[in-house]
Short mmCIF file of C-alpha atoms in Angstrom, two decimals:
data_model
loop_
_atom_site.label_atom_id
_atom_site.label_comp_id
_atom_site.label_asym_id
_atom_site.label_seq_id
_atom_site.Cartn_x
_atom_site.Cartn_y
_atom_site.Cartn_z
CA UNK A 227 113.99 112.25 140.32
CA UNK A 228 111.70 112.86 137.36
CA UNK A 229 112.55 111.51 133.94
CA UNK A 230 112.65 113.52 130.76
CA UNK A 231 109.86 112.54 128.43
CA UNK A 232 110.83 112.53 124.79
CA UNK A 233 108.24 113.87 122.39
CA UNK A 234 107.06 111.31 119.81
CA UNK A 235 108.35 112.18 116.35
CA UNK A 236 107.43 111.36 112.80
CA UNK A 237 109.77 108.76 111.26
CA UNK A 238 112.87 110.17 109.64
CA UNK A 239 113.05 113.27 111.81
CA UNK A 240 115.26 114.29 114.76
CA UNK A 241 114.09 114.96 118.33
CA UNK A 242 111.38 117.46 119.28
CA UNK A 243 112.61 118.57 122.71
CA UNK A 244 110.44 121.34 124.12
CA UNK A 245 111.74 124.30 126.16
CA UNK A 246 110.32 122.92 129.44
CA UNK A 247 112.03 119.61 128.84
CA UNK A 248 115.34 121.33 128.13
CA UNK A 249 114.96 123.46 131.26
CA UNK A 250 114.12 120.41 133.36
CA UNK A 251 117.22 118.64 132.10
CA UNK A 252 119.43 121.62 132.83
CA UNK A 253 118.09 122.25 136.31
CA UNK A 254 118.09 118.64 137.52
CA UNK A 255 121.30 117.53 135.77
CA UNK A 256 119.78 114.23 134.68
CA UNK A 257 122.12 111.98 132.74
CA UNK A 258 120.33 110.19 129.95
CA UNK A 259 121.55 108.10 127.05
CA UNK A 260 120.34 108.97 123.57
CA UNK A 261 117.25 107.12 122.38
CA UNK A 262 116.66 106.39 118.70
CA UNK A 263 113.52 104.52 117.62
CA UNK A 264 110.97 105.29 114.89
CA UNK A 265 108.76 106.94 117.53
CA UNK A 266 111.15 108.32 120.12
CA UNK A 267 114.32 110.22 119.23
CA UNK A 268 116.45 112.04 121.80
CA UNK A 269 120.05 113.14 121.74
CA UNK A 270 120.43 112.50 125.47
CA UNK A 271 121.56 114.65 128.39
CA UNK A 272 125.06 114.82 129.86
CA UNK A 273 126.13 115.06 133.52
CA UNK A 274 125.87 118.88 133.48
CA UNK A 275 122.26 118.76 132.31
CA UNK A 276 123.15 119.83 128.78
CA UNK A 277 121.15 118.32 125.93
CA UNK A 278 123.71 116.88 123.54
CA UNK A 279 123.63 116.19 119.84
CA UNK A 280 123.08 112.69 118.53
CA UNK A 281 126.25 110.63 118.42
CA UNK A 282 126.02 108.85 115.08
CA UNK A 283 129.21 106.85 115.53
CA UNK A 284 127.74 105.46 118.74
CA UNK A 285 124.56 104.54 116.82
CA UNK A 286 126.61 102.47 114.40
CA UNK A 287 127.96 100.48 117.35
CA UNK A 288 124.55 100.22 119.04
CA UNK A 289 122.64 99.17 115.93
CA UNK A 290 125.40 97.00 114.52
CA UNK A 291 125.47 98.67 111.13
CA UNK A 292 128.64 99.59 109.19
CA UNK A 293 130.19 102.98 108.53
CA UNK A 294 130.32 104.19 104.94
CA UNK A 295 134.06 104.73 104.61
CA UNK A 296 136.20 106.13 101.83
CA UNK A 297 136.91 102.67 100.40
CA UNK A 298 133.16 102.01 99.99
CA UNK A 299 132.64 105.43 98.38
CA UNK A 300 135.40 104.66 95.90
CA UNK A 301 133.88 101.27 95.12
CA UNK A 302 130.45 102.89 94.71
CA UNK A 303 131.88 105.31 92.14
CA UNK A 304 133.80 102.61 90.28
CA UNK A 305 130.84 100.21 90.07
CA UNK A 306 128.15 102.76 89.22
CA UNK A 307 130.23 105.20 87.19
CA UNK A 308 128.77 108.09 89.21
CA UNK A 309 130.31 110.47 91.72
CA UNK A 310 128.84 109.84 95.18
CA UNK A 311 126.07 112.24 96.19
CA UNK A 312 127.15 115.21 98.30
CA UNK A 313 125.40 113.66 101.31
CA UNK A 314 127.60 110.60 100.92
CA UNK A 315 130.78 112.61 100.36
CA UNK A 316 130.16 114.70 103.48
CA UNK A 317 129.14 111.93 105.83
CA UNK A 318 125.44 112.80 106.16
CA UNK A 319 124.66 109.46 104.55
CA UNK A 320 126.93 107.63 106.93
CA UNK A 321 125.93 104.04 107.65
CA UNK A 322 124.71 100.95 105.82
CA UNK A 323 123.69 97.34 105.92
CA UNK A 324 124.90 95.28 102.95
CA UNK A 325 125.44 98.17 100.52
CA UNK A 326 128.63 96.33 99.55
CA UNK A 327 126.58 93.26 98.60
CA UNK A 328 124.20 95.42 96.55
CA UNK A 329 127.19 96.76 94.62
CA UNK A 330 128.43 93.21 94.05
CA UNK A 331 125.05 92.17 92.62
CA UNK A 332 124.76 95.33 90.53
CA UNK A 333 128.25 94.82 89.12
CA UNK A 334 127.25 91.33 87.99
CA UNK A 335 124.18 92.68 86.18
CA UNK A 336 121.55 91.50 88.67
CA UNK A 337 118.28 93.32 89.19
CA UNK A 338 117.43 95.29 92.34
CA UNK A 339 114.83 97.83 93.41
CA UNK A 340 114.60 100.81 95.76
CA UNK A 341 112.08 101.38 98.54
CA UNK A 342 111.51 104.41 100.71
CA UNK A 343 108.54 106.16 102.28
CA UNK A 344 107.00 108.80 104.50
CA UNK A 345 104.53 108.96 107.35
CA UNK A 346 102.11 111.76 106.33
CA UNK A 347 101.48 113.75 109.49
CA UNK A 348 100.65 117.08 107.84
CA UNK A 349 99.72 118.49 104.45
CA UNK A 350 102.96 120.48 104.29
CA UNK A 351 106.50 119.28 103.67
CA UNK A 352 109.72 121.09 104.54
CA UNK A 353 113.27 120.76 103.27
CA UNK A 354 114.01 118.20 105.97
CA UNK A 355 111.48 115.94 104.24
CA UNK A 356 112.73 116.64 100.73
CA UNK A 357 116.40 115.77 101.32
CA UNK A 358 115.86 111.98 101.75
CA UNK A 359 113.70 111.90 98.62
CA UNK A 360 116.27 113.88 96.66
CA UNK A 361 118.89 111.30 97.66
CA UNK A 362 116.55 108.47 96.65
CA UNK A 363 116.04 110.13 93.26
CA UNK A 364 119.81 110.21 92.84
CA UNK A 365 120.02 106.47 93.61
CA UNK A 366 117.21 105.74 91.15
CA UNK A 367 119.11 107.57 88.40
CA UNK A 368 122.43 105.92 89.31
CA UNK A 369 121.12 102.36 89.41
CA UNK A 370 118.36 102.87 86.78
CA UNK A 371 115.94 100.67 88.71
CA UNK A 372 112.30 100.69 89.87
CA UNK A 373 111.37 102.57 93.03
CA UNK A 374 108.47 101.90 95.41
CA UNK A 375 107.39 104.74 97.75
CA UNK A 376 105.13 103.83 100.67
CA UNK A 377 102.92 106.51 102.29
CA UNK A 378 101.88 105.13 105.67
CA UNK A 379 98.64 106.95 106.40
CA UNK A 380 97.52 104.00 108.52
CA UNK A 381 100.64 104.11 110.69
CA UNK A 382 100.15 107.82 111.40
CA UNK A 383 96.55 107.12 112.35
CA UNK A 384 97.58 104.28 114.68
CA UNK A 385 100.24 106.34 116.48
CA UNK A 386 98.67 109.80 116.60
CA UNK A 387 95.53 110.11 118.76
CA UNK A 388 94.62 113.58 117.47
CA UNK A 389 94.52 112.51 113.80
CA UNK A 390 91.63 110.77 112.09
CA UNK A 391 92.18 108.23 109.32
CA UNK A 392 90.60 110.72 106.90
CA UNK A 393 93.12 113.38 107.98
CA UNK A 394 96.05 111.06 107.38
CA UNK A 395 94.77 109.99 103.98
CA UNK A 396 94.29 113.61 102.93
CA UNK A 397 97.84 114.41 104.04
CA UNK A 398 99.13 111.43 102.05
CA UNK A 399 97.40 112.64 98.88
CA UNK A 400 99.00 116.08 99.27
CA UNK A 401 102.41 114.69 100.21
CA UNK A 402 102.37 112.45 97.14
CA UNK A 403 102.25 115.53 94.91
CA UNK A 404 105.17 117.12 96.77
CA UNK A 405 107.18 113.91 96.48
CA UNK A 406 106.50 113.65 92.74
CA UNK A 407 107.77 117.22 92.37
CA UNK A 408 111.22 116.08 93.57
CA UNK A 409 111.54 114.79 90.02
CA UNK A 410 110.98 111.02 90.05
CA UNK A 411 110.68 109.14 86.77
CA UNK A 412 107.05 108.03 86.35
CA UNK A 413 108.16 105.11 84.17
CA UNK A 414 110.18 103.68 87.07
CA UNK A 415 108.24 104.86 90.16
CA UNK A 416 105.20 103.45 91.95
CA UNK A 417 103.77 105.37 94.92
CA UNK A 418 101.12 103.82 97.10
CA UNK A 419 99.03 104.97 100.05
CA UNK A 420 98.56 102.08 102.48
CA UNK A 421 94.81 102.32 102.99
CA UNK A 422 94.15 102.54 99.25
CA UNK A 423 96.57 99.87 98.08
CA UNK A 424 96.06 97.29 100.82
CA UNK A 425 92.28 97.47 100.51
CA UNK A 426 92.36 97.67 96.71
CA UNK A 427 92.40 94.97 94.09
CA UNK A 428 96.19 94.86 93.69
CA UNK A 429 97.12 94.32 97.34
CA UNK A 430 96.62 90.55 97.51
CA UNK A 431 100.28 89.52 97.21
CA UNK A 432 101.28 92.33 99.58
CA UNK A 433 98.73 91.19 102.16
CA UNK A 434 99.98 87.63 101.87
CA UNK A 435 103.51 88.73 102.74
CA UNK A 436 102.20 90.84 105.64
CA UNK A 437 100.55 87.74 107.11
CA UNK A 438 103.61 85.54 106.58
CA UNK A 439 105.89 88.10 108.21
CA UNK A 440 103.39 88.72 111.00
CA UNK A 441 103.32 85.05 111.88
CA UNK A 442 107.11 85.04 112.22
CA UNK A 443 107.17 88.10 114.50
CA UNK A 444 106.44 87.81 118.22
CA UNK A 445 105.03 90.37 120.63
CA UNK A 446 108.25 90.19 122.64
CA UNK A 447 110.27 91.07 119.53
CA UNK A 448 108.13 94.13 118.90
CA UNK A 449 108.30 95.22 122.53
CA UNK A 450 112.05 94.81 122.59
CA UNK A 451 112.61 96.65 119.32
CA UNK A 452 110.17 99.54 119.67
CA UNK A 453 109.65 99.81 123.42
CA UNK A 454 105.90 99.18 123.17
CA UNK A 455 103.97 98.34 126.30
CA UNK A 456 100.47 97.38 127.36
CA UNK A 457 99.14 100.87 126.58
CA UNK A 458 99.96 100.63 122.87
CA UNK A 459 97.06 99.63 120.64
CA UNK A 460 97.11 96.32 118.81
CA UNK A 461 97.35 98.02 115.42
CA UNK A 462 100.72 99.45 116.41
CA UNK A 463 102.02 95.96 117.18
CA UNK A 464 100.93 94.71 113.76
CA UNK A 465 102.21 97.53 111.60
CA UNK A 466 105.91 96.50 111.42
CA UNK A 467 104.85 93.55 109.24
CA UNK A 468 103.32 96.07 106.81
CA UNK A 469 106.48 98.13 106.55
CA UNK A 470 108.55 94.98 106.13
CA UNK A 471 106.39 93.53 103.34
CA UNK A 472 107.27 96.43 101.03
CA UNK A 473 110.92 95.31 101.10
CA UNK A 474 110.06 92.09 99.24
CA UNK A 475 109.59 92.17 95.46
CA UNK A 476 106.94 89.44 95.58
CA UNK A 477 104.58 91.99 97.16
CA UNK A 478 104.31 93.68 93.75
CA UNK A 479 103.68 91.06 91.02
CA UNK A 480 102.41 93.75 88.63
CA UNK A 481 105.95 95.22 88.70
CA UNK A 482 108.23 92.22 89.13
CA UNK A 483 106.20 89.34 87.69
CA UNK A 484 104.50 86.26 89.12
CA UNK A 485 107.43 83.80 89.19
CA UNK A 486 107.69 84.07 92.97
CA UNK A 487 110.76 81.82 93.22
CA UNK A 488 112.76 84.10 90.93
CA UNK A 489 111.21 87.37 92.13
CA UNK A 490 112.02 86.52 95.77
CA UNK A 491 115.72 86.71 94.84
CA UNK A 492 115.50 90.38 93.78
CA UNK A 493 117.26 92.47 96.45
CA UNK A 494 115.94 95.73 97.84
CA UNK A 495 117.93 98.82 98.84
CA UNK A 496 116.23 101.11 101.37
CA UNK A 497 117.50 104.68 101.80
CA UNK A 498 116.14 106.01 105.10
CA UNK A 499 116.91 107.99 108.23
CA UNK A 500 118.71 106.01 110.94
CA UNK A 501 115.62 105.97 113.20
CA UNK A 502 113.87 103.63 110.75
CA UNK A 503 116.53 100.94 111.12
CA UNK A 504 114.65 99.02 113.87
CA UNK A 505 111.84 98.18 111.43
CA UNK A 506 114.27 96.58 109.07
CA UNK A 507 116.33 94.77 111.67
CA UNK A 508 113.10 92.87 112.34
CA UNK A 509 112.59 92.42 108.61
CA UNK A 510 116.15 91.18 108.03
CA UNK A 511 115.90 88.76 110.95
CA UNK A 512 112.92 87.07 109.32
CA UNK A 513 113.78 87.38 105.61
CA UNK A 514 116.01 84.33 105.27
CA UNK A 515 113.55 82.09 107.13
CA UNK A 516 110.87 83.10 104.62
CA UNK A 517 112.99 82.56 101.51
CA UNK A 518 113.62 86.25 100.82
CA UNK A 519 116.80 88.24 100.33
CA UNK A 520 117.58 90.46 103.30
CA UNK A 521 116.92 94.11 102.36
CA UNK A 522 119.97 96.38 102.34
CA UNK A 523 119.86 99.80 103.99
CA UNK A 524 121.67 103.10 103.65
CA UNK A 525 121.21 105.50 106.59
CA UNK A 526 121.07 109.30 106.71
CA UNK A 527 121.45 111.75 109.59
CA UNK A 528 118.72 114.21 110.58
CA UNK A 529 118.40 117.77 109.27
CA UNK A 530 118.53 120.06 112.33
CA UNK A 531 116.03 122.73 113.32
CA UNK A 532 116.65 126.40 112.67
CA UNK A 533 116.76 126.73 116.45
CA UNK A 534 119.80 124.50 116.91
CA UNK A 535 121.28 121.06 116.33
CA UNK A 536 119.60 119.50 119.39
CA UNK A 537 116.07 119.84 117.99
CA UNK A 538 114.28 118.80 114.84
CA UNK A 539 112.93 120.70 111.89
CA UNK A 540 109.26 120.22 112.70
CA UNK A 541 106.32 120.76 110.36
CA UNK A 542 104.24 121.86 113.37
CA UNK A 543 106.69 124.64 114.28
CA UNK A 544 106.92 127.26 111.49
CA UNK A 545 109.90 129.00 113.12
CA UNK A 546 111.96 125.80 113.15
CA UNK A 547 111.49 124.90 109.49
CA UNK A 548 112.02 125.99 105.92
CA UNK A 549 108.88 124.91 104.09
CA UNK A 550 108.91 123.94 100.44
CA UNK A 551 106.22 126.58 99.94
CA UNK A 552 108.14 129.42 101.67
CA UNK A 553 108.78 132.63 99.72
CA UNK A 554 112.25 134.10 99.26
CA UNK A 555 111.39 136.74 101.85
CA UNK A 556 110.31 134.12 104.40
CA UNK A 557 113.49 132.12 103.83
CA UNK A 558 115.67 135.21 104.32
CA UNK A 559 113.90 136.03 107.58
CA UNK A 560 114.10 132.47 108.93
CA UNK A 561 117.78 132.03 108.10
CA UNK A 562 118.45 135.46 109.62
CA UNK A 563 116.98 134.20 112.90
CA UNK A 564 118.68 130.79 112.76
CA UNK A 565 121.02 129.66 115.52
CA UNK A 566 124.49 131.02 114.83
CA UNK A 567 127.93 129.75 115.72
CA UNK A 568 129.35 133.26 115.54
CA UNK A 569 130.92 134.98 118.53
CA UNK A 570 129.19 137.56 120.72
CA UNK A 571 131.00 140.56 119.21
CA UNK A 572 132.66 141.41 115.91
CA UNK A 573 136.04 141.76 117.58
CA UNK A 574 135.74 138.39 119.30
CA UNK A 575 134.55 136.78 116.08
CA UNK A 576 137.58 138.07 114.21
CA UNK A 577 139.82 136.77 116.98
CA UNK A 578 138.23 133.33 117.57
CA UNK A 579 136.27 132.68 114.38
CA UNK A 580 132.90 131.01 113.93
CA UNK A 581 131.92 127.56 115.21
CA UNK A 582 130.76 125.67 112.13
CA UNK A 583 129.89 122.52 114.12
CA UNK A 584 126.93 124.28 115.77
CA UNK A 585 126.18 126.99 113.19
CA UNK A 586 122.87 126.12 111.53
CA UNK A 587 123.36 128.17 108.32
CA UNK A 588 126.69 126.41 107.76
CA UNK A 589 125.17 123.02 108.51
CA UNK A 590 122.43 123.72 105.95
CA UNK A 591 125.08 124.56 103.37
CA UNK A 592 126.59 121.12 104.04
CA UNK A 593 123.23 119.62 103.07
CA UNK A 594 122.30 121.85 100.12
CA UNK A 595 125.42 123.41 98.55
CA UNK A 596 126.72 121.14 95.80
CA UNK A 597 130.22 122.57 95.30
CA UNK A 598 132.71 120.94 97.70
CA UNK A 599 135.45 123.50 97.05
CA UNK A 600 133.11 126.41 97.71
CA UNK A 601 131.90 124.80 100.95
CA UNK A 602 135.49 124.30 102.13
CA UNK A 603 136.34 127.90 101.31
CA UNK A 604 133.34 129.10 103.34
CA UNK A 605 134.36 126.88 106.25
CA UNK A 606 137.92 128.23 106.31
CA UNK A 607 136.84 131.86 106.05
CA UNK A 608 134.17 131.51 108.73
CA UNK A 609 136.31 129.57 111.19
CA UNK A 610 139.18 132.05 110.75
CA UNK A 611 136.90 135.00 111.47
CA UNK A 612 137.28 136.45 107.99
CA UNK A 613 133.62 135.78 107.19
CA UNK A 614 130.99 137.13 109.58
CA UNK A 615 127.69 135.50 110.50
CA UNK A 616 125.67 137.93 108.42
CA UNK A 617 127.56 137.04 105.25
CA UNK A 618 127.22 133.33 105.96
CA UNK A 619 123.48 133.67 106.55
CA UNK A 620 123.10 135.59 103.28
CA UNK A 621 124.90 132.82 101.39
CA UNK A 622 122.77 130.15 103.02
CA UNK A 623 119.52 132.02 102.29
CA UNK A 624 120.51 132.31 98.63
CA UNK A 625 121.22 128.59 98.30
CA UNK A 626 117.91 127.67 99.94
CA UNK A 627 115.97 130.21 97.88
CA UNK A 628 117.33 128.59 94.73
CA UNK A 629 116.52 125.08 96.03
CA UNK A 630 112.98 125.92 97.17
CA UNK A 631 112.28 128.11 94.15
CA UNK A 632 113.14 125.28 91.76
CA UNK A 633 110.89 122.96 93.77
CA UNK A 634 107.96 125.42 93.65
CA UNK A 635 108.16 125.56 89.85
CA UNK A 636 108.13 121.77 89.57
CA UNK A 637 105.32 121.48 92.12
CA UNK A 638 103.13 123.89 90.15
CA UNK A 639 103.20 121.42 87.25
CA UNK A 640 102.00 118.45 89.32
CA UNK A 641 98.27 117.98 88.89
CA UNK A 642 95.94 115.50 90.56
CA UNK A 643 95.89 113.59 87.27
CA UNK A 644 99.69 113.24 87.37
CA UNK A 645 99.50 112.10 91.00
CA UNK A 646 96.90 109.47 90.15
CA UNK A 647 99.17 108.06 87.44
CA UNK A 648 101.97 107.56 89.96
CA UNK A 649 99.49 105.93 92.37
CA UNK A 650 98.11 103.49 89.78
CA UNK A 651 99.45 99.91 90.13
CA UNK A 652 101.19 99.11 86.86
CA UNK A 653 104.31 97.66 85.32
CA UNK A 654 107.51 99.69 85.54
CA UNK A 655 110.45 99.94 83.14
CA UNK A 656 113.50 97.83 83.82
CA UNK A 657 116.88 98.42 82.27
CA UNK A 658 118.76 95.54 80.64
CA UNK A 659 121.01 94.91 83.61
CA UNK A 660 123.20 92.31 81.89
CA UNK A 661 123.80 94.61 78.92
CA UNK A 662 124.40 97.58 81.24
CA UNK A 663 126.93 95.61 83.26
CA UNK A 664 128.80 94.44 80.16
CA UNK A 665 128.94 97.98 78.77
CA UNK A 666 130.14 99.37 82.11
CA UNK A 667 132.80 96.64 82.35
CA UNK A 668 134.05 97.62 78.89
CA UNK A 669 134.13 101.30 79.87
CA UNK A 670 136.08 100.53 83.04
CA UNK A 671 138.51 98.36 81.10
CA UNK A 672 139.18 101.18 78.62
CA UNK A 673 139.64 103.72 81.44
CA UNK A 674 142.01 101.47 83.38
CA UNK A 675 144.02 100.79 80.22
CA UNK A 676 144.29 104.52 79.55
CA UNK A 677 145.36 105.21 83.14
CA UNK A 678 148.07 102.55 82.85
CA UNK A 679 149.31 104.17 79.62
CA UNK A 680 149.44 107.59 81.30
CA UNK A 681 151.41 106.21 84.25
CA UNK A 682 153.85 104.49 81.94
CA UNK A 683 154.36 107.62 79.84
#
């Protein structure tokens, strides 16, 4: 019996299952468990041959991470003084490693930094790419800390036979401008492209950490974590040390200083899609042995394709994606053709209602519509049959037109000169964490005192 071959994906994106693969699964009724690695993502196939959506609760058990529950959301809001992002409130940012410890350190006034990245596989970005960066921007504003963004042009070159190193570098330069247009603070953000930074004059400390981590990592560990075999090139085996090194503050002395003993204690919080977790399990396994703080992670789900929840929004498939460069007319057309959870007839829809769990326009509203009450009202109306698919699609198109339109305006202002400033190694601004913590403690004390007075009244 033939096996289904999962299509390699770019990190941070859900599975690219082609029509032939889906047909093969359906006809042969092959049961297959879901596979989630940075290079191979598949939602699995059930006993009837149906391709099923990714089970994120099962991933938490498999990976050994922790669910972000209501108690942690409440602690996040109390410690930071900020309402959790809509992705956190709605369970799309759903899992973590040591976020609770990060909040403990932040509450005590300790420094931390953020780290995220992208593998530049094309010169275009879609809304599935922008969402993780938007969430990272939110975290940067909440914690008021430095952010390092890694563009892995070398990794894309290693893993993608059809791409040249020059192609990947060109994509990285274009992607950097799109990422900047999300709205990051230049005073607190350093973006680097691997081939430029590692080979440049400021990459010495970074390279040192790559070597130290590489020495601690065995071939068997890499094979077990990523599923590599004898056909993978040697550069692929070495790259995890590169991605790990960015999680350590000592890799960036021009930002964090040269007192390596003190700098090594600065924790890192990594917002990423769940498929990137294997990289950092390796990193966390080795961190303590090397005198570093284990990086903390906060995991997001994947944004589904316009075609349905079982496939990814792919930059190589225009009909599956909403690009950040799409016009209002293109967005309206694409959302109009998106997979719907509505019933086959108007009468049946009014009787049974829409299926929000599989309806792509509704799922996109969960990602992009800020107002929780409005989203709940839409859900009730659609599931009751009061709202039809056409009305839901019109609402979704309007929300995405506003989101993409705002991005286009910001992107038009990003010049190559602005990009080069973000890419230049330099010192970044740090807030006075001790003073911030003391002020926040005073604010919380006043609020709690006022609440007690109100209850007693």
